[in-house]
CSV table of C-alpha atoms in Angstrom, one decimal:
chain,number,residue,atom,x,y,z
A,1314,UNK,CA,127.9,-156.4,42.9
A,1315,UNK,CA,127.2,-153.4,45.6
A,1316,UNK,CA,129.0,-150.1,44.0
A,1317,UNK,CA,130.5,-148.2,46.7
A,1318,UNK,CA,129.4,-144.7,47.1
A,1319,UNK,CA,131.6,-142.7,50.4
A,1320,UNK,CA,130.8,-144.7,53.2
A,1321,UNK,CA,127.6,-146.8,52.1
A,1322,UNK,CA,127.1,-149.4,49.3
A,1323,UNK,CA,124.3,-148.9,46.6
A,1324,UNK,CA,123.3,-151.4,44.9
A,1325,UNK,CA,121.8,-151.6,41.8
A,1326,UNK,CA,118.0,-151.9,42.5
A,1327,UNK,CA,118.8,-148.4,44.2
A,1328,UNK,CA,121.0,-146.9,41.4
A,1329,UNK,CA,117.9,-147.4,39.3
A,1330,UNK,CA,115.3,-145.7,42.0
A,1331,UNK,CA,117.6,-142.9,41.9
A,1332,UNK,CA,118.1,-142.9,38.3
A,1333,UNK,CA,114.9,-142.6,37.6
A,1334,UNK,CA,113.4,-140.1,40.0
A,1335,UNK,CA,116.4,-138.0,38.2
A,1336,UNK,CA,114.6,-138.6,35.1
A,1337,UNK,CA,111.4,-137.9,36.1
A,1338,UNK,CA,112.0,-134.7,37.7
A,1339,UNK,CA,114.1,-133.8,34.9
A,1340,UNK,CA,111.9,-134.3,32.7
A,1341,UNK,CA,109.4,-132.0,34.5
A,1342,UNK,CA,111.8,-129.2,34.7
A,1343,UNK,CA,112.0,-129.6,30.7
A,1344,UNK,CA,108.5,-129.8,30.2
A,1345,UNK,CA,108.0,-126.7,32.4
A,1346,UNK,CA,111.0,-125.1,30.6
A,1347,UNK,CA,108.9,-125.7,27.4
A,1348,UNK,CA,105.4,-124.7,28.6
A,1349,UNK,CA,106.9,-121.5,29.9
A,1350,UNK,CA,108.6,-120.7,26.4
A,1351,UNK,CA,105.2,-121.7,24.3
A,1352,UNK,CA,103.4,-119.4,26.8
A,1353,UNK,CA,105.8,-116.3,25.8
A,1354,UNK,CA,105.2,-116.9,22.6
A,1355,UNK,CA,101.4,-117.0,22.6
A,1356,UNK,CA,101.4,-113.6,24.7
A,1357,UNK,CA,104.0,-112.2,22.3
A,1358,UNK,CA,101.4,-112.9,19.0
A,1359,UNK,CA,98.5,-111.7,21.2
A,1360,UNK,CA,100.2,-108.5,21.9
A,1361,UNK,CA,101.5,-107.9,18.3
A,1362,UNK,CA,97.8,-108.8,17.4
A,1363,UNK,CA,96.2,-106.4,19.5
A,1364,UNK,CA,98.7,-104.0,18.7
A,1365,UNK,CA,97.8,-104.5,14.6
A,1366,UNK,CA,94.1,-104.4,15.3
A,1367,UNK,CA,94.5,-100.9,17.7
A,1368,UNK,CA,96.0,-99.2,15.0
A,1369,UNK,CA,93.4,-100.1,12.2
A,1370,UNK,CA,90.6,-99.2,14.6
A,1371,UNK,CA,92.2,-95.8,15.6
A,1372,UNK,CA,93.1,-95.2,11.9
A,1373,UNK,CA,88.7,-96.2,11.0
A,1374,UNK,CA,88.0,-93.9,13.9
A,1375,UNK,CA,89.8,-91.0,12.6
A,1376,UNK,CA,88.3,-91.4,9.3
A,1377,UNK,CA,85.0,-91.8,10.5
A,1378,UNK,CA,85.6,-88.6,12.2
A,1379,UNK,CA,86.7,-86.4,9.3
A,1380,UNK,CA,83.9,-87.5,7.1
A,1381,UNK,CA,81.1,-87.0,9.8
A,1382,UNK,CA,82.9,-83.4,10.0
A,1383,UNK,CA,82.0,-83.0,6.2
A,1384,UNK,CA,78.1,-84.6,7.3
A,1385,UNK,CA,78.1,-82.0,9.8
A,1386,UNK,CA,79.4,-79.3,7.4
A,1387,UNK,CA,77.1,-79.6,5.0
A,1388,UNK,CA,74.5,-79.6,7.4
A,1389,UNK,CA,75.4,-76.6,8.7
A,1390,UNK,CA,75.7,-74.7,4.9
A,1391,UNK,CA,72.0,-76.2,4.9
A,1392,UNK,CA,70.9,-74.4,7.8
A,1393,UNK,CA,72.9,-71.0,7.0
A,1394,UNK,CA,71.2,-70.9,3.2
A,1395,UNK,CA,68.0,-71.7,4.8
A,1396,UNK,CA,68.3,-68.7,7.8
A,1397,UNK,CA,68.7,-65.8,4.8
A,1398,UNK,CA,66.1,-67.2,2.5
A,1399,UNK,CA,63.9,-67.1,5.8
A,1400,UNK,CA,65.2,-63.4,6.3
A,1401,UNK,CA,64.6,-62.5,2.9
A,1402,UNK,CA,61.0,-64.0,2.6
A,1403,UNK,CA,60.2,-62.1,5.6
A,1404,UNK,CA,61.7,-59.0,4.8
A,1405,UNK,CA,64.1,-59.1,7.9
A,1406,UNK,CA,66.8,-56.7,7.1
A,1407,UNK,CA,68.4,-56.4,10.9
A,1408,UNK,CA,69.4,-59.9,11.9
A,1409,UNK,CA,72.7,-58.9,13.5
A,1410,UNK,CA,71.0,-56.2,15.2
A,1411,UNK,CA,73.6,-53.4,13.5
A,1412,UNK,CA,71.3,-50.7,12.1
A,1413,UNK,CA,72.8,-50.4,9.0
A,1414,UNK,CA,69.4,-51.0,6.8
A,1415,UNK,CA,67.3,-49.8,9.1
A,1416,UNK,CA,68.7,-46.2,9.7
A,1417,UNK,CA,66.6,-44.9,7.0
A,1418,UNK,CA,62.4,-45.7,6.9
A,1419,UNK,CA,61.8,-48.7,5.1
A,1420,UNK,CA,60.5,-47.0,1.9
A,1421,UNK,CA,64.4,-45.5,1.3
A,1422,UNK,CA,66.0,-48.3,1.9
A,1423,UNK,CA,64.2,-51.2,0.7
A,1424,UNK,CA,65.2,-55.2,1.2
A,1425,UNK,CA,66.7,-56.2,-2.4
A,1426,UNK,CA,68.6,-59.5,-1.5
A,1427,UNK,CA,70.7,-61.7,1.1
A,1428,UNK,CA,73.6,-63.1,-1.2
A,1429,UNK,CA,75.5,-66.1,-0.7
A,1430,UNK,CA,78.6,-66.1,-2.5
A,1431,UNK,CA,81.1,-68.6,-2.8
A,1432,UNK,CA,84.4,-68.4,-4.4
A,1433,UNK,CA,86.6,-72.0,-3.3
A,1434,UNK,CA,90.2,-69.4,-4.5
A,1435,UNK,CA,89.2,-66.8,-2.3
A,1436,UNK,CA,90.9,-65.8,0.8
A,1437,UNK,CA,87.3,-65.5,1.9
A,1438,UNK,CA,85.6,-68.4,-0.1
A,1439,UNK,CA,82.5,-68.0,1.6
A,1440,UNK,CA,80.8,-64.2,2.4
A,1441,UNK,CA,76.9,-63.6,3.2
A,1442,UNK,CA,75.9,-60.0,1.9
A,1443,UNK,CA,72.8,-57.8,3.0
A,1444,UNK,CA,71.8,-55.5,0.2
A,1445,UNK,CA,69.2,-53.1,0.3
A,1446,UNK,CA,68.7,-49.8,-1.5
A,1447,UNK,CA,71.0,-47.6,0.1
A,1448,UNK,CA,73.1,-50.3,1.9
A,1449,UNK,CA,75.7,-53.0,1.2
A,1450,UNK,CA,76.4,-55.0,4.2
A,1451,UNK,CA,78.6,-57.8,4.4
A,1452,UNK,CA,77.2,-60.2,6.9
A,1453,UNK,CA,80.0,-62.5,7.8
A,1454,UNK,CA,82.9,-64.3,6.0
A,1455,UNK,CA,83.3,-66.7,7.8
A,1456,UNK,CA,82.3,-70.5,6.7
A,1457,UNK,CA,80.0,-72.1,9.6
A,1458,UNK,CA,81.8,-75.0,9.6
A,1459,UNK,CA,85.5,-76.4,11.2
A,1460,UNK,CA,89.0,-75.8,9.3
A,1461,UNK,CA,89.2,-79.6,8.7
A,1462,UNK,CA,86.6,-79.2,5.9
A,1463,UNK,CA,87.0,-77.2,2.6
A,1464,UNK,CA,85.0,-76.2,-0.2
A,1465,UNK,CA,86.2,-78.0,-3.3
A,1466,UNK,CA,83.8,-76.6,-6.1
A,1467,UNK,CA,81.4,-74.7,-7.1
A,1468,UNK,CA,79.5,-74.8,-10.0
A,1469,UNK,CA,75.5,-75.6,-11.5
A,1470,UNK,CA,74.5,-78.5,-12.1
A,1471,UNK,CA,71.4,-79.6,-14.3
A,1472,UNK,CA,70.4,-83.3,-13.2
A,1473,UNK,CA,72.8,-84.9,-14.8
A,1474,UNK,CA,76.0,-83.7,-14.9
A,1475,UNK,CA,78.2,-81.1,-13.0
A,1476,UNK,CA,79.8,-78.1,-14.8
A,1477,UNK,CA,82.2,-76.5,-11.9
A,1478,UNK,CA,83.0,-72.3,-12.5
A,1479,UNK,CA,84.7,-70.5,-10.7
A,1480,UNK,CA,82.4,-68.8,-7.9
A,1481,UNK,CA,78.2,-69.0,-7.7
A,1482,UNK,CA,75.9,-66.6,-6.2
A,1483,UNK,CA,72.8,-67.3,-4.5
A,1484,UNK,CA,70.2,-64.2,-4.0
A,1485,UNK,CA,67.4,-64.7,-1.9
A,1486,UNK,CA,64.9,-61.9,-2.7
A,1487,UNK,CA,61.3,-60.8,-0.7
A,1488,UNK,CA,58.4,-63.1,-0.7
A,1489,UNK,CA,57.3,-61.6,-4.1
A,1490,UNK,CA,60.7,-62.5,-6.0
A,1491,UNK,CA,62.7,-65.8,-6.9
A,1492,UNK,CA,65.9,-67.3,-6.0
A,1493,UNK,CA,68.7,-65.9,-8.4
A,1494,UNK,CA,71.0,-67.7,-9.2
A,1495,UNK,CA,74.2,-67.0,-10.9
A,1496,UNK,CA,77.5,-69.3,-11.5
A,1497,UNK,CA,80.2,-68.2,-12.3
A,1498,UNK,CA,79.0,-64.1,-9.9
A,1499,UNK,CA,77.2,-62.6,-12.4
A,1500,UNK,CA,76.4,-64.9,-15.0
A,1501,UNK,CA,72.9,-66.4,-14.8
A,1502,UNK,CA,72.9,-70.6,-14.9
A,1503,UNK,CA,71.2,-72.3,-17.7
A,1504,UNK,CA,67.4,-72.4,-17.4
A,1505,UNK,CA,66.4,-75.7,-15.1
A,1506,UNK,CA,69.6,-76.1,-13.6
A,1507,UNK,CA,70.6,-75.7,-9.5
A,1508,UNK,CA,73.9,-74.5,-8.5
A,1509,UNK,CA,75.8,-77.0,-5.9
A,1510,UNK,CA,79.1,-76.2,-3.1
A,1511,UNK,CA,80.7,-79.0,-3.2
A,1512,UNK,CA,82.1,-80.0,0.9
A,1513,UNK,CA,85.4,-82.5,1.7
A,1514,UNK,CA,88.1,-82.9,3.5
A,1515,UNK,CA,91.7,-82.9,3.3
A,1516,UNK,CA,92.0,-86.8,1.9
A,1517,UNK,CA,88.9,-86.4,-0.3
A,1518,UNK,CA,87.3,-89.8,2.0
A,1519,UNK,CA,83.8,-87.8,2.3
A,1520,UNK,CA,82.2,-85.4,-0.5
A,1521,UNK,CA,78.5,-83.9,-0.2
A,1522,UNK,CA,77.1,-81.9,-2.2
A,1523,UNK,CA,74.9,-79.1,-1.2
A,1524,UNK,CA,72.3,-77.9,-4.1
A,1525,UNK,CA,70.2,-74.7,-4.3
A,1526,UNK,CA,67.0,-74.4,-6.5
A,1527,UNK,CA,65.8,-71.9,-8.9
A,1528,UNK,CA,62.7,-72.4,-6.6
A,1529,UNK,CA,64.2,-72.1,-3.2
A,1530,UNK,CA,64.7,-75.8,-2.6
A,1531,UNK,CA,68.1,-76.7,-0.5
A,1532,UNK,CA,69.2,-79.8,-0.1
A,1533,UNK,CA,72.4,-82.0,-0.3
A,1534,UNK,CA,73.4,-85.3,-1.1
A,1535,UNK,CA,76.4,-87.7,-0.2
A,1536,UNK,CA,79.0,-88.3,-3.2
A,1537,UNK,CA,79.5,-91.6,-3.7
């Protein structure tokens, strides 16, 4: 039987027509509704995703960073140790251009040694000393390296095993004389043995190693 709707009669054949495009495009509307909530969620994981791997990136990066300071560092200790032996081998007694050794002729105030001593409880744990006959210059007591790096320890070591003390002293003589070495200042080190400056940084993630030879050799090595 027609149904009346207002002023016109549906019947059912058209109920059903209408019923269904109802259905249909309500079911679009849900299944857009759905599509639209998944999507959120996917960009929400990404993003708290990218967010996670950022920040253990930035936090490898940083660390990367401090221990290539300490790399740097040690290089740079390498290179200081290895411009005073070269002064002392040569016989160089003016590299900062102050006078102070050579205001007298050479024969009075003869090159003894450039000293490297390094004391990690120091308020100057690192100092380079020009000594000649009638002068005792301190060079500089400044570390050549950043703030973000410190000297741990000092001590000699003999191959095998490290014994830290509390300061060494490295003498580079004239061409005609050894390397002195002495660990703790003043004390010689056990025959056959180098002394080391130990280099890290403030969360101990990089450690080297810096040696110094009886026989001038200078070298340094990464702690595992």
């Amino acid at each position: 039987m027609p149904i009346l709707s207002g002023q016109k009669l549906v019947t059912k054949d058209q109920r059903r027509k209408v019923d269904k495009s109802t259905h249909f495009f309500g079911g679009l509307r849900n299944r857009i509704s759905n599509l639209q909530g998944f999507t959120l969620i996917e960009l929400l994981i990404v993003v708290a995703i990218i967010g996670i791997l950022s920040t253990i990136v930035l936090a490898n990066y940083n660390s990367f960073g401090t221990r290539q300071e300490v790399k740097n560092a040690a290089g740079k200790l390498k290179s200081e140790l290895r411009k005073y032996q070269t002064f002392a081998i040569s016989g160089q007694k003016n590299p900062d251009q102050s006078g102070d050794c050579t205001a007298t002729p050479p024969p009075d105030n003869t090159l003894r040694f450039y000293a490297v001593v390094v004391d990690p409880s120091s308020p100057t744990p690192y100092s380079v000393f020009l000594d000649c006959t009638l002068v005792n210059k301190i060079l500089t007591d400044d570390p050549p390296w950043s703030e973000n790096t410190v000297i741990a320890e000092v001590g000699h070591y003999n191959g095998t095993s490290f014994s830290p003390q509390t300061s060494v002293d490295i003498e580079f003589r004239p061409l005609n004389a050894d390397v002195n070495l002495e660990s703790p200042d003043g004390t010689s080190i056990p025959a056959g043995s180098s002394v080391y400056i130990r280099l890290t940084n403030n969360d101990n993630s990089a450690i080297y190693n810096v040696f110094v030879t009886s026989s001038g050799e200078i070298y340094d090595e990464r702690q595992p």
